[in-house]
Coordinates of C-alpha atoms in Angstrom, one line a residue:
M1270 CA -0.2 0.0 -0.1
R1271 CA 1.3 3.6 -0.9
I1272 CA 1.4 5.8 2.2
A1273 CA 2.1 9.3 1.5
L1274 CA 3.5 11.5 4.4
L1275 CA 2.8 15.2 4.0
F1276 CA 4.3 18.2 5.8
A1277 CA 2.9 21.5 5.0
A1278 CA 3.2 24.8 7.1
A1279 CA -0.1 26.9 6.6
L1280 CA -3.4 25.9 5.2
L1281 CA -5.9 27.4 2.9
A1282 CA -9.5 28.4 3.1
G1283 CA -11.9 28.3 0.3
C1284 CA -15.5 27.7 -0.4
T1285 CA -17.6 25.5 -3.1
T1286 CA -20.7 23.3 -3.4
S1287 CA -21.7 19.7 -4.1
S1288 CA -25.1 17.8 -3.7
P1289 CA -27.7 18.2 -0.9
R1290 CA -28.3 14.9 1.3
P1291 CA -31.5 13.3 1.3
T1292 CA -34.2 15.2 3.8
A1293 CA -34.3 13.4 7.1
P1294 CA -37.6 11.5 7.8
E1295 CA -40.5 13.2 9.6
A1296 CA -41.4 11.9 12.9
D1297 CA -44.5 10.9 14.2
V1298 CA -45.7 12.5 17.4
M1299 CA -44.8 10.2 19.7
A1300 CA -41.1 9.8 18.3
G1301 CA -40.0 13.1 17.4
V1302 CA -41.7 15.4 19.9
A1303 CA -41.9 15.1 23.7
A1304 CA -43.1 11.6 24.7
A1305 CA -44.7 11.2 28.3
D1306 CA -41.5 9.4 29.4
R1307 CA -39.3 11.4 26.8
P1308 CA -37.8 14.8 28.4
V1309 CA -37.1 17.5 26.4
I1310 CA -33.7 19.2 27.5
V1311 CA -33.2 22.8 26.3
E1312 CA -29.8 23.3 24.3
A1313 CA -27.3 25.2 26.5
W1314 CA -26.3 27.1 23.4
R1315 CA -26.9 26.8 19.7
S1316 CA -24.0 28.3 17.1
S1317 CA -25.0 30.8 14.3
A1318 CA -26.0 28.8 11.2
H1319 CA -23.9 28.4 8.1
A1320 CA -26.9 27.0 5.7
G1321 CA -23.9 25.8 2.8
D1322 CA -21.6 24.3 4.9
E1323 CA -23.1 20.8 5.4
L1324 CA -21.8 20.0 8.8
D1325 CA -21.3 16.5 9.7
S1326 CA -19.0 14.9 12.2
L1327 CA -17.7 16.6 15.3
A1328 CA -14.8 16.1 18.0
T1329 CA -13.4 17.9 21.0
W1330 CA -9.9 18.9 22.0
P1331 CA -9.1 20.7 25.4
T1332 CA -6.7 23.5 24.6
P1333 CA -3.4 24.3 26.4
D1334 CA -5.1 27.6 28.0
G1335 CA -7.6 25.7 29.6
G1336 CA -10.6 26.2 27.2
T1337 CA -12.3 23.4 24.5
W1338 CA -12.6 23.4 20.9
L1339 CA -15.5 21.7 18.9
I1340 CA -14.2 20.9 15.7
A1341 CA -16.7 20.3 12.9
T1342 CA -16.2 19.1 9.3
A1343 CA -18.0 21.1 6.6
K1344 CA -18.7 18.8 3.6
R1345 CA -19.9 21.1 1.2
T1346 CA -17.4 24.0 1.8
H1347 CA -14.5 21.5 2.1
Q1348 CA -13.3 22.8 5.4
L1349 CA -13.0 22.5 9.0
R1350 CA -14.9 24.7 11.6
V1351 CA -13.5 25.5 15.0
F1352 CA -16.0 26.6 17.7
D1353 CA -15.7 27.3 21.3
A1354 CA -17.1 24.4 22.9
D1355 CA -18.1 26.7 26.0
T1356 CA -20.1 29.5 24.0
G1357 CA -20.7 28.4 20.1
A1358 CA -18.5 31.2 19.2
M1359 CA -16.9 30.3 15.9
L1360 CA -13.1 30.8 16.3
R1361 CA -11.8 29.8 12.9
T1362 CA -12.1 27.8 9.5
V1363 CA -9.3 25.4 8.2
G1364 CA -8.6 24.5 4.9
A1365 CA -9.7 24.6 1.2
R1366 CA -11.1 22.2 -1.8
G1367 CA -8.1 20.2 -2.9
A1368 CA -5.7 17.3 -2.7
M1369 CA -2.5 18.9 -1.2
P1370 CA -1.7 18.5 2.5
G1371 CA -4.3 20.6 4.4
Q1372 CA -6.8 20.6 1.7
F1373 CA -10.0 18.5 1.8
D1374 CA -12.4 16.9 -1.0
R1375 CA -15.7 16.3 1.2
P1376 CA -14.5 15.9 4.6
N1377 CA -16.5 13.6 6.7
G1378 CA -15.4 11.6 9.7
I1379 CA -13.0 13.2 12.5
A1380 CA -11.5 11.7 15.4
V1381 CA -9.3 13.4 18.1
H1382 CA -6.8 11.7 20.3
G1383 CA -4.3 13.8 22.1
D1384 CA -2.8 16.3 20.1
L1385 CA -3.9 14.5 16.7
V1386 CA -6.8 15.3 14.5
F1387 CA -7.8 12.5 11.9
V1388 CA -10.2 13.5 9.2
A1389 CA -11.5 11.0 6.6
E1390 CA -12.0 12.5 3.2
R1391 CA -14.9 10.7 0.9
D1392 CA -13.9 12.0 -2.4
N1393 CA -9.8 12.2 -1.5
H1394 CA -10.3 8.6 -0.3
R1395 CA -7.8 9.1 2.3
V1396 CA -7.7 10.0 5.9
Q1397 CA -5.4 13.0 6.7
V1398 CA -3.7 13.6 10.2
F1399 CA -2.5 16.9 11.8
S1400 CA -1.2 18.4 14.7
L1401 CA -2.9 20.8 17.0
P1402 CA -3.2 23.6 17.8
G1403 CA -1.9 24.6 14.5
F1404 CA -3.4 22.0 12.2
T1405 CA -0.3 21.0 11.0
P1406 CA -0.2 18.3 8.3
L1407 CA 1.6 15.2 9.4
A1408 CA 0.6 12.2 7.2
A1409 CA -2.3 11.1 5.0
F1410 CA -2.7 7.4 4.3
G1411 CA -5.4 5.1 2.8
A1412 CA -5.5 6.2 -0.6
D1413 CA -4.9 2.8 -2.1
D1414 CA -7.5 0.9 -0.1
L1415 CA -10.2 3.4 0.8
R1416 CA -13.0 4.2 -2.2
S1417 CA -15.8 6.1 -0.2
P1418 CA -14.4 6.9 3.6
Y1419 CA -17.1 8.2 5.9
G1420 CA -16.6 7.7 9.8
L1421 CA -13.6 6.8 11.9
W1422 CA -12.7 5.8 15.5
V1423 CA -9.1 6.1 17.1
H1424 CA -8.0 3.7 19.6
D1425 CA -4.5 3.9 21.3
T1426 CA -2.9 0.6 21.6
A1427 CA 0.5 1.7 22.7
P1428 CA 2.3 4.8 23.7
D1429 CA 2.3 6.8 20.1
A1430 CA 0.5 4.0 18.6
F1431 CA -3.0 4.1 17.3
D1432 CA -5.5 1.6 15.5
V1433 CA -7.6 3.6 12.9
Y1434 CA -11.1 2.2 12.1
V1435 CA -12.5 3.5 8.7
T1436 CA -16.0 3.2 7.5
D1437 CA -16.0 2.5 3.7
S1438 CA -19.4 3.0 2.6
F1439 CA -18.6 2.2 -1.1
M1440 CA -22.0 1.8 -3.4
D1441 CA -22.8 0.2 -7.0
G1442 CA -24.8 1.8 -9.9
A1443 CA -24.9 5.2 -11.7
D1444 CA -26.5 7.1 -9.0
H1445 CA -24.1 5.5 -6.3
K1446 CA -27.4 3.8 -4.3
Q1447 CA -26.7 0.4 -5.1
V1448 CA -25.7 -1.7 -2.5
P1449 CA -22.9 -3.9 -3.6
D1450 CA -22.8 -7.9 -3.7
F1451 CA -22.9 -9.3 -0.2
A1452 CA -19.2 -11.0 -1.1
R1453 CA -17.7 -7.5 -1.2
L1454 CA -19.3 -6.1 2.2
D1455 CA -16.5 -7.8 3.7
Q1456 CA -14.6 -4.6 3.1
R1457 CA -17.3 -2.2 4.9
V1458 CA -14.3 -1.2 7.5
R1459 CA -10.6 -0.7 7.2
R1460 CA -8.2 -0.7 10.1
Y1461 CA -4.9 0.8 10.2
R1462 CA -1.8 0.8 12.6
F1463 CA -0.7 4.7 13.0
E1464 CA 2.5 5.4 14.8
A1465 CA 4.0 8.7 15.8
H1466 CA 7.3 8.7 17.9
D1467 CA 8.8 11.8 18.5
G1468 CA 11.7 12.4 16.3
G1469 CA 10.4 10.2 13.6
A1470 CA 8.3 10.1 10.7
P1471 CA 5.0 8.8 11.1
K1472 CA 4.5 5.0 10.0
V1473 CA 1.2 3.4 8.9
T1474 CA 0.6 -0.1 8.5
A1475 CA -3.1 -1.6 6.8
L1476 CA -4.1 -4.1 9.0
G1477 CA -6.8 -5.3 6.8
A1478 CA -10.7 -4.9 6.2
F1479 CA -13.8 -6.7 7.8
G1480 CA -17.5 -7.0 7.8
T1481 CA -20.0 -10.1 7.3
T1482 CA -21.4 -11.2 4.3
D1483 CA -24.5 -12.9 5.7
A1484 CA -27.8 -11.3 4.3
Q1485 CA -29.1 -10.4 7.9
T1486 CA -26.2 -8.9 9.5
A1487 CA -24.1 -7.4 6.6
L1488 CA -23.1 -4.0 6.8
R1489 CA -25.0 -2.4 3.8
I1490 CA -24.3 1.5 4.2
V1491 CA -22.1 2.8 6.9
E1492 CA -20.8 5.8 8.4
S1493 CA -20.9 6.3 12.3
I1494 CA -18.4 4.0 14.2
A1495 CA -17.2 4.1 17.9
G1496 CA -15.5 1.8 20.1
D1497 CA -15.2 1.1 23.9
A1498 CA -11.9 -0.8 24.5
A1499 CA -13.1 -2.1 28.1
H1500 CA -15.6 -4.3 26.9
D1501 CA -14.2 -5.2 23.5
Q1502 CA -17.1 -3.8 21.4
L1503 CA -17.3 -1.8 18.2
L1504 CA -20.4 -0.1 17.3
I1505 CA -21.3 0.5 13.7
A1506 CA -24.1 2.0 12.7
D1507 CA -26.0 0.7 9.2
E1508 CA -28.3 3.4 7.8
D1509 CA -30.0 1.3 5.2
L1510 CA -33.6 2.1 5.9
R1511 CA -34.6 -0.2 3.1
H1512 CA -33.5 -3.1 5.4
N1513 CA -33.3 -2.3 9.1
A1514 CA -31.2 0.6 10.1
T1515 CA -29.5 -0.5 13.2
V1516 CA -26.1 -0.5 15.2
H1517 CA -23.9 -3.8 14.8
V1518 CA -21.8 -5.0 17.4
Y1519 CA -18.0 -6.0 16.4
T1520 CA -15.0 -7.0 18.5
L1521 CA -12.0 -4.5 18.2
E1522 CA -10.4 -7.3 15.9
G1523 CA -12.9 -7.1 13.7
A1524 CA -15.1 -10.1 14.4
S1525 CA -18.8 -9.8 14.3
T1526 CA -20.4 -10.7 17.7
G1527 CA -23.7 -11.2 16.0
R1528 CA -25.4 -8.8 18.3
A1529 CA -27.0 -5.6 17.0
L1530 CA -30.0 -3.2 18.8
P1531 CA -33.3 -4.7 18.1
A1532 CA -35.4 -3.8 14.8
G1533 CA -37.3 -0.9 15.4
T1534 CA -35.1 1.0 17.9
F1535 CA -34.7 3.7 15.6
D1536 CA -37.2 5.6 13.4
A1537 CA -35.0 7.3 10.9
E1538 CA -31.1 6.4 10.3
P1539 CA -29.0 5.9 13.3
E1540 CA -26.0 8.8 12.9
G1541 CA -23.7 10.1 15.6
I1542 CA -22.5 7.5 18.1
A1543 CA -20.6 8.6 21.3
L1544 CA -19.7 6.6 24.5
W1545 CA -20.4 8.4 27.9
S1546 CA -17.8 6.7 30.2
C1547 CA -18.8 7.5 33.5
S1548 CA -16.1 5.0 35.5
V1549 CA -13.7 2.5 34.3
D1550 CA -16.3 0.2 32.8
G1551 CA -19.9 2.0 33.6
G1552 CA -21.6 4.6 31.6
Y1553 CA -23.7 4.6 28.3
W1554 CA -23.6 5.0 24.5
I1555 CA -25.6 7.6 23.1
V1556 CA -26.9 7.3 19.4
A1557 CA -28.3 10.1 17.4
D1558 CA -32.0 9.1 15.5
Q1559 CA -31.9 11.4 12.6
L1560 CA -35.4 12.5 12.8
Q1561 CA -37.6 15.7 11.9
P1562 CA -38.6 17.8 13.5
R1563 CA -36.5 16.8 16.4
T1564 CA -33.7 14.4 16.7
V1565 CA -34.3 11.9 19.2
F1566 CA -31.2 10.9 21.3
R1567 CA -31.4 7.3 22.3
V1568 CA -29.1 6.1 25.4
F1569 CA -28.1 2.8 26.0
E1570 CA -26.5 0.6 28.9
R1571 CA -22.7 0.6 27.9
A1572 CA -21.9 -3.2 28.4
Q1573 CA -25.4 -4.9 27.6
L1574 CA -26.7 -2.1 25.3
T1575 CA -30.2 -2.2 27.0
P1576 CA -32.1 0.8 26.8
A1577 CA -31.7 3.5 29.1
G1578 CA -34.1 6.4 27.8
S1579 CA -34.1 8.8 25.3
F1580 CA -34.4 12.7 25.2
T1581 CA -34.6 15.6 22.5
G1582 CA -33.6 19.1 22.5
A1583 CA -35.7 21.7 21.8
H1584 CA -34.7 22.8 18.4
V1585 CA -31.9 20.4 17.3
A1586 CA -32.8 18.1 14.4
A1587 CA -31.7 15.9 11.2
T1588 CA -28.5 15.4 13.6
D1589 CA -25.5 13.6 11.5
G1590 CA -22.5 13.8 13.9
I1591 CA -22.4 13.9 17.7
A1592 CA -19.5 14.2 20.3
L1593 CA -19.5 13.8 24.0
H1594 CA -16.9 15.6 26.3
P1595 CA -16.9 14.0 29.6
S1596 CA -14.2 16.1 31.2
P1597 CA -15.4 19.2 32.7
T1598 CA -15.2 22.9 31.1
A1599 CA -15.8 26.2 32.5
R1600 CA -19.5 26.0 31.3
F1601 CA -20.0 22.4 31.8
P1602 CA -18.8 21.2 35.0
A1603 CA -20.0 17.4 34.5
G1604 CA -19.3 17.7 31.0
A1605 CA -21.0 18.2 27.5
L1606 CA -22.7 16.5 24.4
F1607 CA -22.5 18.4 21.0
A1608 CA -24.7 17.6 18.3
V1609 CA -25.1 19.1 14.8
D1610 CA -28.3 20.6 13.9
D1611 CA -29.9 20.2 10.5
D1612 CA -26.3 20.5 8.8
A1613 CA -26.1 24.3 9.6
S1614 CA -25.5 24.8 13.2
V1615 CA -23.7 22.9 16.1
V1616 CA -25.6 22.6 19.8
A1617 CA -24.5 21.7 23.3
F1618 CA -26.2 19.7 25.9
D1619 CA -25.3 19.9 29.9
L1620 CA -24.6 16.2 30.7
R1621 CA -25.9 16.7 34.2
E1622 CA -29.1 17.8 32.8
V1623 CA -29.3 14.6 30.5
A1624 CA -28.3 12.4 33.8
T1625 CA -31.1 14.1 35.9
A1626 CA -33.7 14.1 33.2
L1627 CA -33.4 10.1 32.5
Q1628 CA -32.1 9.0 36.1
L1629 CA -28.9 7.8 35.2
D1630 CA -26.1 6.5 37.3
T1631 CA -24.8 9.4 39.4
N1632 CA -21.3 8.9 38.5
C1633 CA -22.1 10.6 35.4
S1634 CA -23.2 13.9 36.6
R1635 CA -20.3 14.5 39.1

């Protein structure tokens, strides 16, 4: 596999357009609006709207001065947008359309680990890695393997060594809407080892691909992915509403466990997935059900994935990506959940309010 190691000193800014995505399904009264057992939690803040961005995925980074950044991918403008996580104020944009280091072509998935940012670009068929705070390009990889990368999750396996899991939702047909034959769905997730030791050039090793080829458990349309090393779980959302949109459970080695959330759990596409770790092995998963007129945030117990409740915001709708920041910030002493609002804005929820409203483990609100 060709690994391109890229270095640059500055990033560019720019704006272009691409085709819009389908409208999220309308929810019925009990699914999208407050039900008797579904509280409405008012957003702590809502950023200004940028309708042309087509925001998608989110990640957070604690800054050296004690602040917190919320970084969003903007697919249509081929940029990253950086917000103040305590206020929602936009701080800067990063990048422009192109294939050079620091440029993007439809960036989608994003993950932050330490001072590294990993960004999956659908139309450059690669993952770029940057160092913070300057968004300095360090490396790019995957161009020989990835066809339509969407989501990613990063897991540290040793000091300065990370496993990077990337969903690859390549499709067939002239309109790219036809799910490939089952025999090819064993390539729905690709895994790489990224090593960045002090003083040395980054090293990337391809570790192969995985996915089942069984009609009942195959990953048809994939994007969101997140993992939990404490329970050896990798959660992968299948968004194919024509079959059974749900979340499948794999091991970190890429083996299917045969487990999935029950049919009917989601009324629309399961999108962002975030782990809320409240102790060494306790806590919850939050998955966004991408509904109109309100997104439903569904909460599951961490290990067994049993339902633990759900909530909506007062405004947030058609959510793509979410990010959970469990560490205290100036505004959120127990951490915050961030979500994309209808492609144009980002919102924040106080995790104390979520834990209280759903009567969750008290460790989650400290």
